[in-house]
Coordinates of C-alpha atoms in Angstrom, one line a residue:
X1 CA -1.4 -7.2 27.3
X2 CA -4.1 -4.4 26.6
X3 CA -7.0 -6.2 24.6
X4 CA -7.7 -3.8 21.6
X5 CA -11.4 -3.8 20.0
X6 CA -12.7 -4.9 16.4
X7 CA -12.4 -8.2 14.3
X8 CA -8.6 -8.5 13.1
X9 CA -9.7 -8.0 9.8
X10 CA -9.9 -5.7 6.6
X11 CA -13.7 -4.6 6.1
X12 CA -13.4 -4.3 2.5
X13 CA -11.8 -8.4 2.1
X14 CA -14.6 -9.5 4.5
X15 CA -17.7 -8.4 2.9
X16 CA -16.6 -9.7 -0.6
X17 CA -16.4 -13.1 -1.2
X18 CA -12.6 -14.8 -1.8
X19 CA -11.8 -15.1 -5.4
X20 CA -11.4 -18.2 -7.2
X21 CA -9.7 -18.3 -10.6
X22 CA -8.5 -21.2 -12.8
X23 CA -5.2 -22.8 -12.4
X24 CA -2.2 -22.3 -13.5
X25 CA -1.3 -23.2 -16.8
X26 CA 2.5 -24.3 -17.8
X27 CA 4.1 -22.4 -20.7
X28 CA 1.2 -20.1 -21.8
X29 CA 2.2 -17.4 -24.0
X30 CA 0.3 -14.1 -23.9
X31 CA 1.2 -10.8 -25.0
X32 CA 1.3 -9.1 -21.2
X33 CA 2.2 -11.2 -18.0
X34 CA 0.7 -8.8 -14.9
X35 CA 2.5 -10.2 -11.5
X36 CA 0.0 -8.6 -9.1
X37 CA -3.4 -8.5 -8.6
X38 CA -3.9 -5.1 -7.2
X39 CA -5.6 -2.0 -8.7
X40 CA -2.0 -1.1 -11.0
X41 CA -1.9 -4.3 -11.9
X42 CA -6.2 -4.9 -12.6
X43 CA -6.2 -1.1 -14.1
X44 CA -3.4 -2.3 -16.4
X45 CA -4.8 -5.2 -17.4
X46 CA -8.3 -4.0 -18.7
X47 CA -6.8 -1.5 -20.5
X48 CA -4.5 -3.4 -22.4
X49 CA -7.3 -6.5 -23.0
X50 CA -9.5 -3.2 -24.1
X51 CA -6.8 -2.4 -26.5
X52 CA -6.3 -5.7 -27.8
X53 CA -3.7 -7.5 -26.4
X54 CA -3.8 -10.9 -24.6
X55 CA -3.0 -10.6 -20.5
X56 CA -2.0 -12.9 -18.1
X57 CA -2.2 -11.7 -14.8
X58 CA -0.9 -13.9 -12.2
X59 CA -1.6 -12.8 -8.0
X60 CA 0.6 -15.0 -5.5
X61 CA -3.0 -15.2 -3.0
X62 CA -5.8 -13.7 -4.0
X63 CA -7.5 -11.1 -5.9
X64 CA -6.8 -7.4 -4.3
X65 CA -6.2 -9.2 -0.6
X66 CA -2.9 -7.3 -0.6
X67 CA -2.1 -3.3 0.0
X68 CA -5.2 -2.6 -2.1
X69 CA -7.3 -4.5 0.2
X70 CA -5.6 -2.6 3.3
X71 CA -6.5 0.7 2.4
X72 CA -8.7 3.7 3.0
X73 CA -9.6 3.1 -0.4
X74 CA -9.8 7.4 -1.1
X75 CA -9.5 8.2 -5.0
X76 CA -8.1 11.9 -4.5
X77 CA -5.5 14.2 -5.9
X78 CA -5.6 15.7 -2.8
X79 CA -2.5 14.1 -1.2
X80 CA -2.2 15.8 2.6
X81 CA 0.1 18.6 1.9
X82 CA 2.4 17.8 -1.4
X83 CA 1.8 20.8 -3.9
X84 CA 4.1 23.5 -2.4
X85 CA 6.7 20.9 -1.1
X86 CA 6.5 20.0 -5.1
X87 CA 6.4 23.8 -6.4
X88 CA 9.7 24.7 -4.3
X89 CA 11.2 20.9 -5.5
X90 CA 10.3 20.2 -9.2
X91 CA 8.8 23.5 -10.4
X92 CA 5.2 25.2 -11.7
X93 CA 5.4 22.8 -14.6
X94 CA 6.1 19.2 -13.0
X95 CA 3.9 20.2 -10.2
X96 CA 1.3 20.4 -12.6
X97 CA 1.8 17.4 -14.2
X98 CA 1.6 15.7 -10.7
X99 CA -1.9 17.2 -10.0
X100 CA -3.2 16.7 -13.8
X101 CA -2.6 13.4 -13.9
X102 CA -4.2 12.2 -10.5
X103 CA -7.1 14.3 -11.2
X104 CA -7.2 12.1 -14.6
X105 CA -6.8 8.5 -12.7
X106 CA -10.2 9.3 -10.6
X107 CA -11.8 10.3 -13.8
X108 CA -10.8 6.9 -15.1
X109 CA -12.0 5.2 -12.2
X110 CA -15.4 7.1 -12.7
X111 CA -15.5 6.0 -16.1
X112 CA -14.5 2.3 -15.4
X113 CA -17.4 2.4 -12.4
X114 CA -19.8 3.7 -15.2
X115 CA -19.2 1.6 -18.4
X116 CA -19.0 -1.6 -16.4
X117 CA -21.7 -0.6 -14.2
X118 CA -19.5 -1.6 -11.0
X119 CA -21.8 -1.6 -7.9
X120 CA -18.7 -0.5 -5.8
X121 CA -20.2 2.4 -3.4
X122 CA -18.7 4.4 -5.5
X123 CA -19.9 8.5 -4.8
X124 CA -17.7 11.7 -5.5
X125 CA -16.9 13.4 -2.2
X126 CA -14.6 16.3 -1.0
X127 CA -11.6 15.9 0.3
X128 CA -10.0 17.9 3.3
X129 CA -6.5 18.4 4.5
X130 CA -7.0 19.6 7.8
X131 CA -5.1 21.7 10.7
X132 CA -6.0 21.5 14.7
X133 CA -3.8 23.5 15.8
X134 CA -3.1 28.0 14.5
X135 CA 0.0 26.6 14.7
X136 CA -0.3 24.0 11.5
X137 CA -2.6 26.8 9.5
X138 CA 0.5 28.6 7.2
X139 CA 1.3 25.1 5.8
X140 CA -2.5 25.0 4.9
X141 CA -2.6 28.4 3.3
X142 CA 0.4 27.6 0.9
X143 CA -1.0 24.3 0.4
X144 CA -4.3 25.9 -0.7
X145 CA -2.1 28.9 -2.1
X146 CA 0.0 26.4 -4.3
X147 CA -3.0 23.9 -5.3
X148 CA -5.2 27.1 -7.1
X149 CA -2.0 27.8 -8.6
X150 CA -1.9 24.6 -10.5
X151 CA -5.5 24.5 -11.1
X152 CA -6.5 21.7 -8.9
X153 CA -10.3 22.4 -7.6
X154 CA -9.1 23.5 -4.3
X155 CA -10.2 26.4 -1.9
X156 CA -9.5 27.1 1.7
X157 CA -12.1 26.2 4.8
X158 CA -12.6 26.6 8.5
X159 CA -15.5 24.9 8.9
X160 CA -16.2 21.4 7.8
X161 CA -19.0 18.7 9.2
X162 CA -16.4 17.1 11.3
X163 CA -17.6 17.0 15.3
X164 CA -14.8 19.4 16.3
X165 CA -13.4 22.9 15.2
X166 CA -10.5 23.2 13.1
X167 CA -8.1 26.0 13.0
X168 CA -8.2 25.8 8.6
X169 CA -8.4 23.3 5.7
X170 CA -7.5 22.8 2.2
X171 CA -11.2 21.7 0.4
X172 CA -10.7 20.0 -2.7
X173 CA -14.5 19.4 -4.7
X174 CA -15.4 16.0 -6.9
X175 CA -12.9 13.7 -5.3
X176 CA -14.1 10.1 -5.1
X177 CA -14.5 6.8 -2.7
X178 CA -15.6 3.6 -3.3
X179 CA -15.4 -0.3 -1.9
X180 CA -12.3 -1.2 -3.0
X181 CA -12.5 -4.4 -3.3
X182 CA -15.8 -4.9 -5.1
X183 CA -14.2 -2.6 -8.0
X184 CA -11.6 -4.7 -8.0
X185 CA -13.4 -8.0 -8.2
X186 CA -15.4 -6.9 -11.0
X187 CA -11.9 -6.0 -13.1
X188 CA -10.8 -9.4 -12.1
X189 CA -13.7 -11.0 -13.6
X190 CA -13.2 -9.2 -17.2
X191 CA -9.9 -10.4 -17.6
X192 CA -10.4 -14.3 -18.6
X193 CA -11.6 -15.2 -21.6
X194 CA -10.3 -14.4 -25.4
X195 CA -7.0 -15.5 -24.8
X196 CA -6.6 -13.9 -21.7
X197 CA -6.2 -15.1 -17.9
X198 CA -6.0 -14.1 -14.6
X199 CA -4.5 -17.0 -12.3
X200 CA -4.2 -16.5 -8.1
X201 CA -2.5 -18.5 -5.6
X202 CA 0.9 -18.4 -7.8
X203 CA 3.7 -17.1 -6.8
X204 CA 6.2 -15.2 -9.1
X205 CA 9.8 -16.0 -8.2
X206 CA 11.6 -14.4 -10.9
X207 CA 11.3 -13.0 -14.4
X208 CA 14.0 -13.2 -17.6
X209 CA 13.6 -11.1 -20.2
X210 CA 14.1 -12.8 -23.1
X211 CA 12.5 -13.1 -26.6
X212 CA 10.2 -13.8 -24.8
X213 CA 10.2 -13.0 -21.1
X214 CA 10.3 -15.8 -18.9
X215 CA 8.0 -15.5 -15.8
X216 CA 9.1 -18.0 -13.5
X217 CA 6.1 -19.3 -11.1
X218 CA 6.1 -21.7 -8.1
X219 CA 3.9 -23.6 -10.4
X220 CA 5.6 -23.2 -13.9
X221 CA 6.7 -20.7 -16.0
X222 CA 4.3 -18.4 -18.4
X223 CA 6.1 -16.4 -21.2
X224 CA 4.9 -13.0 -23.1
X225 CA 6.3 -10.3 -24.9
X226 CA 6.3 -7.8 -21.9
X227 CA 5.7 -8.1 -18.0
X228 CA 4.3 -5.8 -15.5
X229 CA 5.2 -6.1 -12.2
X230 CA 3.0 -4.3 -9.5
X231 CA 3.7 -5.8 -6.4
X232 CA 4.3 -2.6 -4.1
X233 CA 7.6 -3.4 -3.9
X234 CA 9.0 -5.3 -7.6
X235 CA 10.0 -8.3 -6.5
X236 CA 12.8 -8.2 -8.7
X237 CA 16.1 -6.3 -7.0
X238 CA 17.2 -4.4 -10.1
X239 CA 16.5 -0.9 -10.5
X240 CA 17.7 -0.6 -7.0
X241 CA 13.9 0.3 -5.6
X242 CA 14.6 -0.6 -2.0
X243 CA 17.1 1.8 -2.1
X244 CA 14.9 4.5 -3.5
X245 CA 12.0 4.2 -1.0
X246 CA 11.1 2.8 2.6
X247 CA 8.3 0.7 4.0
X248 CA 5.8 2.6 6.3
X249 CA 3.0 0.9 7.9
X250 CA -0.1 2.3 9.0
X251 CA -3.2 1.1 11.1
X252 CA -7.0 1.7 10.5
X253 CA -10.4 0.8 13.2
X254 CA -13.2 0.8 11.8
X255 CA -16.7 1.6 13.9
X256 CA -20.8 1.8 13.4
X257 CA -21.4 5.5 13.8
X258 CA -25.2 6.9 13.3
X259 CA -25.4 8.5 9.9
X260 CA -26.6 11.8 11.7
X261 CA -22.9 12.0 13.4
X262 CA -21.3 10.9 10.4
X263 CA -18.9 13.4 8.9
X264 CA -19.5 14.4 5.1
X265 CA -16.2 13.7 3.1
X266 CA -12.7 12.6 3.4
X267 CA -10.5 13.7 6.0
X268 CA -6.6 13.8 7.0
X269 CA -4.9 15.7 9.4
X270 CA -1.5 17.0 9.2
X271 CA 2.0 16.8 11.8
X272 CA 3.3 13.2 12.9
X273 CA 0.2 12.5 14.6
X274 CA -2.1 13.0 11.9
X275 CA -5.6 10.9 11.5
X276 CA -7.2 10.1 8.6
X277 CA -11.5 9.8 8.5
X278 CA -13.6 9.0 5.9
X279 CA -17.1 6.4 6.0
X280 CA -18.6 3.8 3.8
X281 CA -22.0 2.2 3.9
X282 CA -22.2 -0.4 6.4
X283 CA -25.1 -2.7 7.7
X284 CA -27.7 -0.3 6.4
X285 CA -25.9 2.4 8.2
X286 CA -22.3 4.2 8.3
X287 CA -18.7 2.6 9.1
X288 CA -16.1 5.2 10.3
X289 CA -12.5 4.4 9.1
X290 CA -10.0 5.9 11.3
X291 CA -6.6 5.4 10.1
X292 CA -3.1 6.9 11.0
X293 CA -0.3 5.9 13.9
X294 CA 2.6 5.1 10.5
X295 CA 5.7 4.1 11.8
X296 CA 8.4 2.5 9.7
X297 CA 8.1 -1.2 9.3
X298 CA 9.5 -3.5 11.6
X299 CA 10.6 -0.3 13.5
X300 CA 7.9 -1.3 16.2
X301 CA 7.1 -4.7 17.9
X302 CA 4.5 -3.6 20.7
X303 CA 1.6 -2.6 17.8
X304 CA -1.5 -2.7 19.7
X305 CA -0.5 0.9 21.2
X306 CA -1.5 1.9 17.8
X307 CA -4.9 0.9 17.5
X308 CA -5.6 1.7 21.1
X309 CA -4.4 5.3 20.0
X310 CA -7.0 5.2 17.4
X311 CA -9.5 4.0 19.4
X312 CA -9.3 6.7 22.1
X313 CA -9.4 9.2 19.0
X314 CA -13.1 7.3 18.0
X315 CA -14.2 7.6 22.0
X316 CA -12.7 11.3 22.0
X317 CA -14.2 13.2 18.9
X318 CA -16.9 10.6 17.8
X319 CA -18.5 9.5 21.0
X320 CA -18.1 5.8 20.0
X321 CA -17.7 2.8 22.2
X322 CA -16.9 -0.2 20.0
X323 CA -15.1 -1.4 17.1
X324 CA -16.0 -3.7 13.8
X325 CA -13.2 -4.0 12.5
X326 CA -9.0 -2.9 13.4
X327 CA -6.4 -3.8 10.4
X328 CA -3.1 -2.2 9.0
X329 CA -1.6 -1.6 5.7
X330 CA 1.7 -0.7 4.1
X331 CA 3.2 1.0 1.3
X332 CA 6.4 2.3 -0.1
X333 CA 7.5 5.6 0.4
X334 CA 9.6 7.1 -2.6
X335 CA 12.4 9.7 -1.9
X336 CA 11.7 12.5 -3.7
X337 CA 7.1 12.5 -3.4
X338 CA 6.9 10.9 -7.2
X339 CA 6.1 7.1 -7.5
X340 CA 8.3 4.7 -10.0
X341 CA 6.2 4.2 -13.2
X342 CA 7.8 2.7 -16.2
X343 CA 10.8 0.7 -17.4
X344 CA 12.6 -2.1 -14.8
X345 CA 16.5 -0.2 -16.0
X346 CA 17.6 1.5 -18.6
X347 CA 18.5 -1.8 -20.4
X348 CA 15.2 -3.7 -19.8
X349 CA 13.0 -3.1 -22.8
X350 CA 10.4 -5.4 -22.0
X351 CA 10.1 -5.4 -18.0
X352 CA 7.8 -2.7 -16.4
X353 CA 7.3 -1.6 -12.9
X354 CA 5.2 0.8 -10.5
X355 CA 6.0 1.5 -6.8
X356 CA 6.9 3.8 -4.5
X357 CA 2.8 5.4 -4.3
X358 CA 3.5 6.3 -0.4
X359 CA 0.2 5.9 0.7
X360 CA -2.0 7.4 -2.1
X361 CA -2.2 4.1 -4.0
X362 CA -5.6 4.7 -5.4
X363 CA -5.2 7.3 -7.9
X364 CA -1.4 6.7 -8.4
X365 CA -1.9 2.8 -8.9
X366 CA -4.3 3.6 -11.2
X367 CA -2.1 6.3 -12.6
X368 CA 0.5 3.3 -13.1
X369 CA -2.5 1.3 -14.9
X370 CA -2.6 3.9 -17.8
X371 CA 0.8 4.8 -17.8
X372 CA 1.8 1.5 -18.8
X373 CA -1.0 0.2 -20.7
X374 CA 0.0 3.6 -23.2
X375 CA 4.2 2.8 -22.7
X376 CA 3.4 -1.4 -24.2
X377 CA 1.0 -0.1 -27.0
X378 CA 3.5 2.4 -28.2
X379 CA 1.2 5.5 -26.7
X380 CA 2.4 9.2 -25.8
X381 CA 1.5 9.6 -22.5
X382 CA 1.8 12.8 -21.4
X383 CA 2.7 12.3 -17.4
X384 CA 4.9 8.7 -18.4
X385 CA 8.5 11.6 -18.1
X386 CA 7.6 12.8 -14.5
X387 CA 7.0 9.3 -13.6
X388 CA 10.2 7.7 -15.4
X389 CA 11.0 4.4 -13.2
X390 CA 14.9 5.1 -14.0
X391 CA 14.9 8.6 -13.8
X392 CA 17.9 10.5 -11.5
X393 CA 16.9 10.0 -8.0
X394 CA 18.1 11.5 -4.9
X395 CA 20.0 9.2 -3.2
X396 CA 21.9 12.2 -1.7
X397 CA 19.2 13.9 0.2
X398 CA 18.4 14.5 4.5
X399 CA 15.6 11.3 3.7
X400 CA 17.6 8.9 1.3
X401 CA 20.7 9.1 3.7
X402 CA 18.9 8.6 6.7
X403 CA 16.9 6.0 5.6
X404 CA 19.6 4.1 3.5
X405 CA 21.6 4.7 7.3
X406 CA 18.8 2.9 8.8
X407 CA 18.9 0.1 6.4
X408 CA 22.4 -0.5 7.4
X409 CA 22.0 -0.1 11.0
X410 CA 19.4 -2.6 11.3
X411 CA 21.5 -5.0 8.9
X412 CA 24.1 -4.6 11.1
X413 CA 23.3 -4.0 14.6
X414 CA 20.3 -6.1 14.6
X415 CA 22.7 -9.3 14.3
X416 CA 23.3 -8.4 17.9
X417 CA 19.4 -8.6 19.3
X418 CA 18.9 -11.6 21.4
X419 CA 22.8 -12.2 22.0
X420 CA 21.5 -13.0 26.0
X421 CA 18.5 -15.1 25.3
X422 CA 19.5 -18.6 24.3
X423 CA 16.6 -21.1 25.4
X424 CA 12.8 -21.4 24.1
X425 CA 12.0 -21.2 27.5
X426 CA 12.7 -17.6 27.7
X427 CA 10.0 -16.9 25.1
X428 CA 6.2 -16.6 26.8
X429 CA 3.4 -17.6 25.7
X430 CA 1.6 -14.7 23.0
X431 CA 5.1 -13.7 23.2
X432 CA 7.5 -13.6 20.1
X433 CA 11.7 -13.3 20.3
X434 CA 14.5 -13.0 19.0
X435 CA 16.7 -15.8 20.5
X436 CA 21.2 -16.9 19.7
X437 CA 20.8 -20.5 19.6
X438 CA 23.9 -22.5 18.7
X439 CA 25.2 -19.5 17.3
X440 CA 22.3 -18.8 15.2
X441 CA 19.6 -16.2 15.0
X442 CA 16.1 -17.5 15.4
X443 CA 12.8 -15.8 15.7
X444 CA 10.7 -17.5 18.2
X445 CA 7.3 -17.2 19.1
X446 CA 5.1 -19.7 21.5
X447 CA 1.0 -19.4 20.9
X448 CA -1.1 -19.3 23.3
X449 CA -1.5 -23.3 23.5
X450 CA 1.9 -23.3 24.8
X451 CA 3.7 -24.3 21.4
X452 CA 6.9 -22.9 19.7
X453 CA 6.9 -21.5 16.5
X454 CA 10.4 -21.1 15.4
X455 CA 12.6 -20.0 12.3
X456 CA 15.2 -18.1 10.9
X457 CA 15.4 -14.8 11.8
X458 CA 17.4 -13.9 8.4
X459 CA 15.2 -12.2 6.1
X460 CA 15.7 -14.4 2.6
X461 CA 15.4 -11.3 0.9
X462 CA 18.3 -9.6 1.2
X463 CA 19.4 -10.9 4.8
X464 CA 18.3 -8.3 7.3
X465 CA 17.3 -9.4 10.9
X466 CA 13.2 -9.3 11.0
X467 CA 11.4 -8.2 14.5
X468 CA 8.5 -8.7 15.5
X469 CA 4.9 -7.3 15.3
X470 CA 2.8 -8.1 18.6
X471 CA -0.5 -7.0 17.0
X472 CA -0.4 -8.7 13.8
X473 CA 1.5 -11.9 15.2
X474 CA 4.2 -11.8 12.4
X475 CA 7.7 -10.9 12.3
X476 CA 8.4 -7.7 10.1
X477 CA 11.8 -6.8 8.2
X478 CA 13.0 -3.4 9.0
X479 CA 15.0 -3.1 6.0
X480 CA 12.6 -3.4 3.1
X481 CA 9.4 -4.3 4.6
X482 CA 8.9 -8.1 3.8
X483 CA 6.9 -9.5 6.1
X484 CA 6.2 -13.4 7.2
X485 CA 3.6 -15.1 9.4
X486 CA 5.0 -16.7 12.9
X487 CA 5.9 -20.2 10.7
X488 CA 7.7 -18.0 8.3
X489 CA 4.7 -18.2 5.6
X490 CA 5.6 -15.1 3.2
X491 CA 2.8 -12.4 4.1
X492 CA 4.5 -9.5 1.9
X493 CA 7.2 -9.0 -0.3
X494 CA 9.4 -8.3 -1.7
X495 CA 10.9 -11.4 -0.4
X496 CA 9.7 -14.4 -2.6
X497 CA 11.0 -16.8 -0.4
X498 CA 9.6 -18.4 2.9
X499 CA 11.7 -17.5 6.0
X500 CA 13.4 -21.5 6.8
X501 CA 12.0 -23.6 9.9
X502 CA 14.0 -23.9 12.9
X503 CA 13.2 -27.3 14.3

């Protein structure tokens, strides 16, 4: 096995401290019950304890340690190349609405930052969509084309501070960045107090609504008036969001560069091998995120080959020759460009979700945050129609069949993995399996001490066959992107479930 460089670890979770809140109390009653403790469900929270209301926000580990605490942490409306694709789709109008209202989400992170004086890193920045290739440069030109069209602050580049040439980019100006996770802390701590709470290290199994809603915990339930669930994917199955949106994972190293090298800005490339730059202040000096090498989740088991991809990218254009930091993130990937914002169904008047951000969580979490805040306090919101949660989606469309396809595939075909491999012996050590023993499926995997780690290899959520991930050491669900630690330990949802122990 190829050893790949940099502490297996997020940079943003390990240079903030781990959050402690109180515990858990049994039948609270608040006005709002958050499940998540991301930016949708933090942004959402201080608005509504703003407004008035009484929150209880309840995270299943700990505070922005999730998909928030994974990510490149960019706060731009600038989302690769979306505004033509959108034009053609939705229309001038819609289009509009799409680039107006992520425009407005990093304007409310700026005036969060400000008013609560959040030491965050936070600094505005452009942000580039960039071609390599004359090949790649008409899909830049319509993108720059379509984006001045809508009034978004774009215009069109050739030269940037990156260390290479570039055959053309789409600039847009006052875009933002900041430290994730120390914005997020600081929300966190806001939220207690009044009548309001933020508990971690709960899990949320279910929710009724009811008169009031019941949230039902690992640890008790809590009850309000209306619930907001922002956990990437809602852990509850109604509304049919697995079937309107895939898992995609994606895979970050980060690296000391000298601040004279450093590019100025925020970077992504375009085509299937795209990479993603931007820095943050590290150690007195500059860390270089490099992100990209998506795949589907649980669509690939040897995972290393994608950091070492991004590695040789950091040796290549950058000149660098080791790594911090290497970690990988995930998010949902809805059909038709728009994320899910609003109402659980039709028939759920008290049961909120957002999802579906595909991988420009930043502004569109935050997007969620005000959305929601407005939709419970009985607020116009201007963008809350595009976003509809139960709007019409396009389950017939090239992506939705394919991926729905896929979905059945793996359910299906997956059940026949491991039909030859019947013995823990055959499993090596650092080496995880899928093994038929006694007629069942078991994911298997020996550490490096020589012992076995073995369970189920059913996914409890909704019973696909999980593979495994080499890199991260945990076996991944290709259907809907749960994921689990080698014992089984729930790692992310949607499952709320632990896979079961094989003995």
């Amino acid at each position: 096995m190829t050893l790949i460089a940099g502490k297996p670890a997020s940079f943003w979770i390990d240079s903030t401290p781990t959050s402690t809140f109180s515990p858990f109390i049994n039948n609270l009653v608040v006005d709002v019950a958050i499940v998540g403790a991301g930016i949708a469900g933090l942004t959402a929270a201080t608005l509504l304890k703003r407004a008035g209301k009484t929150v209880a926000v309840i995270e299943s580990k700990r505070v922005a340690m999730g998909v928030s605490g994974h990510t490149t942490a960019k706060v731009t409306s600038l989302h690769k190349l979306i505004y033509a694709d959108l034009i053609q789709q939705l229309g001038e109008d819609k289009a509009r609405l799409y680039g107006e209202s992520n425009q407005a989400a990093i304007e409310q992170v700026a005036q969060l930052v400000k008013e609560e004086q959040i030491d965050c890193d936070f600094s505005r920045q452009s942000a580039y969509t960039f071609a390599d290739s004359p090949e790649q440069l008409s899909q830049i030109e319509a993108e720059v084309e379509a984006a001045i069209k809508l009034g978004l602050p774009a215009s069109f580049v050739k030269e940037t501070s990156l260390p290479f040439p570039i055959a053309g980019a789409v600039k847009f100006e006052n875009q933002a960045q900041f430290h994730v996770r120390k914005y997020l802390l600081h929300l966190a701590k806001t939220i207690p107090g009044n009548g309001s709470y933020l508990f971690d290290d709960t899990r949320v199994e279910t929710v009724d609504e009811d008169s009031p809603c019941q949230v039902q915990t690992t640890r008790g339930v809590l009850k309000a008036k209306d619930v907001i669930v922002t956990t990437n994917l809602p852990i509850l199955d109604q509304g049919l969001f697995f079937a309107k949106a895939y898992p995609k994972r994606s895979y970050i190293v980060a690296a000391s560069i000298d601040p004279a090298k450093a590019p100025d800005g925020m970077f992504i490339g375009i085509g299937e091998h795209y990479r993603s730059l931007r820095t943050t202040p590290y150690n007195d000096g500059v860390l270089l995120l490099i992100g990209g090498e998506s795949h589907k989740t649980g669509t690939v088991t040897q995972t290393e080959e994608r950091y070492l991809r991004l590695e040789d990218y950091g040796r290549t254009q950058f000149g660098i020759d080791s790594f911090e930091y290497r970690w990988s993130s995930q998010d949902m990937v809805s059909f038709d460009k728009l994320p899910y914002i609003g109402k659980l169904t039709p028939v759920n008047n008290h049961i909120y979700v957002a999802t579906g951000f595909s991988l420009w969580g930043m502004t569109k979490s935050t997007l969620s945050g005000m959305i929601l805040s407005d939709l419970i306090l009985g607020r116009s919101n201007p963008w809350a129609d595009l976003y509809d949660a139960t709007r019409a989606t396009p389950f017939i469309s090239e992506t939705s069949i394919k991926e729905n396809l896929d979905v059945g595939k793996h359910w299906i075909g997956d059940r026949l993995k491991g039909l030859d491999k019947s013995s823990f012996a055959d499993v090596s050590k650092g080496e995880g399996k899928l093994l038929t023993i006694d007629g069942n499926k078991v994911a298997a995997y020996r550490d490096e001490k020589g012992s076995i780690h073995a369970v189920s290899a059913v996914c409890p959520h909704l019973g696909c066959i999980v593979d495994w991930n080499s890199a991260e050491k945990s076996w991944d669900c290709p259907c809907h992107g749960s994921r689990f630690s080698c014992d089984g330990q729930i790692l992310h949802g949607p499952a709320v479930k632990e896979m079961e122990r094989v003995k």
